[in-house]
Amino acid sequence: MVIAESKPLAEILDMIKDFKKIVVAGCKGCVTVCCAGGEKEVAILASELRIARKAAGNELEVKEYTCERQCDPEYIEPLDDLVADADAVLSIACSVGPQYVAARYPYLRVYPGLNTTSIGGAVEHGVWTEFCQACGSCIIGNFGGLCPITRCAKQLLNGPCGGSSEGICEVGKGSIPCIWQLIYDRLKNLGELHKLTEVQLYKNWSTSRDGGLRTTTREELKQ
Amino acid sequence: MTAEYSAGSKLEKIFKSGQKAVTGECGPPRGTDVEHFKKKAAFLKGNVDAVNVTDNQTAVVRFCSMAAAKLLLEMGQEPVMQMVTRDMNRIGLQSNILGAAALGIKNLLCLTGDHQSFGDNPQAKNVHDMDSIMLAHTLKNMRDEGKMVSGTECQGRPRMFIGAAANPFADPQEFRVVRMGKKIAAGVQFIQTQCIYNMERWRKFMEMANDMGLTEKCFIMAGITPLKSVGMANYMKKFVPGLDVPDSYITRLKGVPKDKVAAEGIKIAVEQIQECLAMKGVAGIHLMAIEWEDHVPEIVKAAGLLPRPVVEAD
Ligand code: SF4
Ligand code: SF4
C-alpha cells in the first residue's frame, strides 16, 4: 500500500494561515491502514487546527469529510457541497488525493497534509517500510523475491557492495539491513546461490519514472 | 604492439611482463588548488607505476578525476582514472569514457562510489543507472566490440585497461571472491583491494581466488594504507564499514613513544607489503597513503620495490 505520514502541524498551519474556512479531507484507503489520513486522523487534525488557531486569536472553521477513496472522482463528489464556501481543502489522503481534488475543483486551493513516503507495508506496530519503487518492470524473481532497487541504497543489481557488514547496510547508521545479505541468505536457503554468479546487466529504466509520466491502459476495460 | 595489449598502458605492460606493479593514489583537491595536487603527485613520481585519481571520493565534491588524470599525464605520470556510477547515468559515463580515452588516459577504475549520505551533499540525488560491474562491461564492449550500450558503433574505440575494486573484508565473507569473479567476468583486468589490515582474512580471500582460477585471469593488487596514528587506526576500525584493523596493530602503535608512531606505522605497512607480495596470485601493491604522499618513496624503498621498471605506454 501507499505509506504516508502527517506533515508537522506547524507546516500545515503555515500553509493555511490565510484562510478562515477549510475542509480537511481524509481517505478510507491506504492512509487509513497506516494511520495517517483516515476518519480518526481527520478528526484529530481538525481539532488541532481549530485549537491552534483559536489560541492564536484567529479562529478557523473546519469541516471534516473522509472519502471512500480520494483517488477516484466519484468518491470525491460528496465534497461538492462542503467545499462550496470553503477557502481551501487540506487533503490527508496520500498525495494522489489532493491532485484528484484539484482536478475536480479548478478554482479551489488544495494543500497536502501528509508526506507520501513510499509503497510498502508495516514491519511492526507503528513502523512502515518501503518495499517497491514502482520501477515498472519487476525483476525481483531474480533476487529471491526481494527488491534491491528499493531496498539497496545504491540500487545494486550485482551486490552486495563492500560496505555490507554483518548483515547491516553501510547507509543508515546501522539501522537498515543490507538487502543483499538477505538476498544471499534466501538464495542459499533455496539452493539457488548460482543465480548470484550471473552478471546482471543494464536495467531498462524507461518503464520507471525516467521514461516520463506513466499511464497504464487496459483496452478491454476502457469504455 | 596493439595485438598483445588490450590498452597498452604502462600498468598493463608491467603486469604482463610478470613484474609486480605498484600504484599510488592522489586525491584531487576540494577546490582548484592545482599546485597542491601537483605537489602531492610529485612525491609519487618514479616510486609508483601509476597513480589513481579519485572521483569525488566519500561523496565529497572535488575537482574531477578526468582533469586530474590529464594533469598527471602532463607531469609524465600515468593515471588510473576512477569513475563512479553514483553521479552519472549511462549517457554521462560513456561520454566520459570516450573523452578520457581521447585525452590519452589508459586505465579506468570502475566503481559504484560511496553513498552521498557520507559526503558533503547528503541531500543530493544519486543516479545508479549502472553499477561498477555494468560500467566495466560497458568499457569492455566499447573497447573490444566497438559497441556502446545502445549498440551504436563507436567511431574509434577507447583503449583502456579495466580495473575495479574489491573488499575482501565485507560480508558475506564467502561471497566476496565470487563477486570479484563477477567483475572479472564482466571485463575487469585488474583489481585494487580495500585497505588490508586483517592479513589472515586476506590470505583466505587470496586462497579462494587462486582456487577459483581468478588470479590467472586478473591482476590483483593488495591495497595498503599505512596507519599514521593510533587515532587513525581506531577510527578505521570503528567507523569505516567492512574494515577490520586487528588489535595487534593498534597495540604495536600504542607500544612505541609518540614520536615513533608514524615510523611504526610505516614499518607495519612495509611488513604487510612484503607478506602480500609473497602470497600466490598477488600481482602488485596499491598504496593509498592518504595525505601522506611524501612518505610513499620511503615506504616503497623499504619494501624493496625500487627502482620501478622503465616502461613506456603506447
Ligand atoms: S523490481 Fe521494480 S516493481 Fe519490482 S519491487 Fe522493485 S521497484 Fe518494485
Ligand atoms: S550495504 Fe547492502 S544494501 Fe547497503 S548499499 Fe551496500 S549492498 Fe546495498
Short mmCIF file of N, CA, C and O and ligand atoms in Angstrom, two decimals, chain A residues 119 131-141 143 145-151 155 157 203 205 207-208 214, ligand 1:
data_model
loop_
_atom_site.label_atom_id
_atom_site.label_comp_id
_atom_site.label_asym_id
_atom_site.label_seq_id
_atom_site.Cartn_x
_atom_site.Cartn_y
_atom_site.Cartn_z
N ILE A 119 5.85 3.07 -1.17
CA ILE A 119 4.96 1.92 -1.36
C ILE A 119 5.54 0.83 -0.48
O ILE A 119 6.69 0.43 -0.67
N PHE A 131 8.94 -1.04 0.18
CA PHE A 131 9.29 -2.30 -0.47
C PHE A 131 9.40 -2.21 -1.99
O PHE A 131 9.95 -3.11 -2.61
N CYS A 132 8.83 -1.19 -2.57
CA CYS A 132 8.80 -1.13 -4.03
C CYS A 132 8.87 0.31 -4.49
O CYS A 132 8.28 1.19 -3.86
N GLN A 133 9.63 0.56 -5.55
CA GLN A 133 9.69 1.91 -6.10
C GLN A 133 8.95 2.02 -7.43
O GLN A 133 9.15 2.97 -8.17
N ALA A 134 8.15 1.02 -7.72
CA ALA A 134 7.35 1.05 -8.94
C ALA A 134 8.21 1.32 -10.17
O ALA A 134 7.96 2.24 -10.93
N CYS A 135 9.24 0.49 -10.34
CA CYS A 135 10.13 0.71 -11.49
C CYS A 135 9.46 0.30 -12.80
O CYS A 135 9.97 0.56 -13.87
N GLY A 136 8.33 -0.38 -12.70
CA GLY A 136 7.57 -0.65 -13.92
C GLY A 136 7.93 -1.93 -14.65
O GLY A 136 7.28 -2.29 -15.63
N SER A 137 8.99 -2.62 -14.22
CA SER A 137 9.23 -3.96 -14.77
C SER A 137 9.93 -4.75 -13.67
O SER A 137 11.13 -4.63 -13.46
N CYS A 138 9.14 -5.51 -12.97
CA CYS A 138 9.60 -6.12 -11.73
C CYS A 138 10.60 -7.25 -11.99
O CYS A 138 10.34 -8.13 -12.80
N ILE A 139 11.73 -7.18 -11.32
CA ILE A 139 12.79 -8.16 -11.54
C ILE A 139 13.14 -8.93 -10.26
O ILE A 139 14.18 -9.57 -10.18
N ILE A 140 12.25 -8.87 -9.28
CA ILE A 140 12.64 -9.50 -8.00
C ILE A 140 12.68 -11.03 -8.10
O ILE A 140 13.25 -11.67 -7.23
N GLY A 141 12.13 -11.57 -9.16
CA GLY A 141 12.23 -13.01 -9.38
C GLY A 141 13.68 -13.47 -9.46
O GLY A 141 14.01 -14.61 -9.14
N PHE A 143 16.00 -12.27 -7.63
CA PHE A 143 16.67 -12.00 -6.35
C PHE A 143 15.91 -12.59 -5.17
O PHE A 143 15.80 -11.96 -4.11
N GLY A 145 12.90 -12.91 -4.71
CA GLY A 145 11.66 -12.22 -4.37
C GLY A 145 11.86 -10.96 -3.55
O GLY A 145 10.90 -10.42 -2.99
N LEU A 146 13.10 -10.49 -3.46
CA LEU A 146 13.38 -9.28 -2.69
C LEU A 146 13.86 -8.19 -3.65
O LEU A 146 14.52 -8.48 -4.64
N CYS A 147 13.55 -6.94 -3.34
CA CYS A 147 13.83 -5.87 -4.30
C CYS A 147 15.08 -5.06 -3.96
O CYS A 147 15.06 -4.25 -3.04
N PRO A 148 16.15 -5.24 -4.73
CA PRO A 148 17.36 -4.45 -4.47
C PRO A 148 17.23 -3.02 -4.98
O PRO A 148 17.95 -2.14 -4.51
N ILE A 149 16.32 -2.78 -5.90
CA ILE A 149 16.17 -1.42 -6.41
C ILE A 149 15.67 -0.51 -5.31
O ILE A 149 16.12 0.61 -5.14
N THR A 150 14.74 -1.02 -4.54
CA THR A 150 14.18 -0.23 -3.46
C THR A 150 15.01 -0.34 -2.18
O THR A 150 15.25 0.65 -1.50
N ARG A 151 15.47 -1.52 -1.91
CA ARG A 151 15.99 -1.77 -0.56
C ARG A 151 17.51 -1.73 -0.45
O ARG A 151 18.06 -1.85 0.63
N GLN A 155 21.00 0.74 -5.18
CA GLN A 155 20.24 0.06 -6.23
C GLN A 155 21.08 -0.95 -6.99
O GLN A 155 20.94 -1.10 -8.20
N LEU A 157 22.40 -4.18 -8.68
CA LEU A 157 21.85 -5.44 -9.19
C LEU A 157 22.91 -6.53 -9.09
O LEU A 157 22.67 -7.68 -9.42
N LYS A 203 19.60 -2.28 -16.55
CA LYS A 203 18.15 -2.31 -16.37
C LYS A 203 17.52 -1.30 -17.32
O LYS A 203 18.09 -0.24 -17.58
N TRP A 205 15.23 1.41 -17.64
CA TRP A 205 14.55 2.35 -16.72
C TRP A 205 13.42 3.11 -17.41
O TRP A 205 12.81 3.99 -16.80
N THR A 207 10.61 2.19 -18.14
CA THR A 207 9.30 1.91 -17.54
C THR A 207 9.18 2.55 -16.16
O THR A 207 8.13 2.53 -15.54
N SER A 208 10.29 3.07 -15.68
CA SER A 208 10.29 3.75 -14.40
C SER A 208 9.91 5.22 -14.66
O SER A 208 9.59 5.59 -15.78
N ARG A 214 3.79 7.88 -16.38
CA ARG A 214 3.34 6.54 -16.73
C ARG A 214 1.83 6.43 -16.66
O ARG A 214 1.22 6.85 -15.69
S1 SF4 C 1 11.82 -4.51 -9.12
FE1 SF4 C 1 10.65 -2.64 -9.55
S2 SF4 C 1 8.48 -3.22 -9.49
FE2 SF4 C 1 9.68 -4.90 -8.52
S3 SF4 C 1 9.63 -4.44 -6.32
FE3 SF4 C 1 11.47 -3.49 -7.15
S4 SF4 C 1 10.91 -1.41 -7.72
FE4 SF4 C 1 9.01 -2.57 -7.40
#
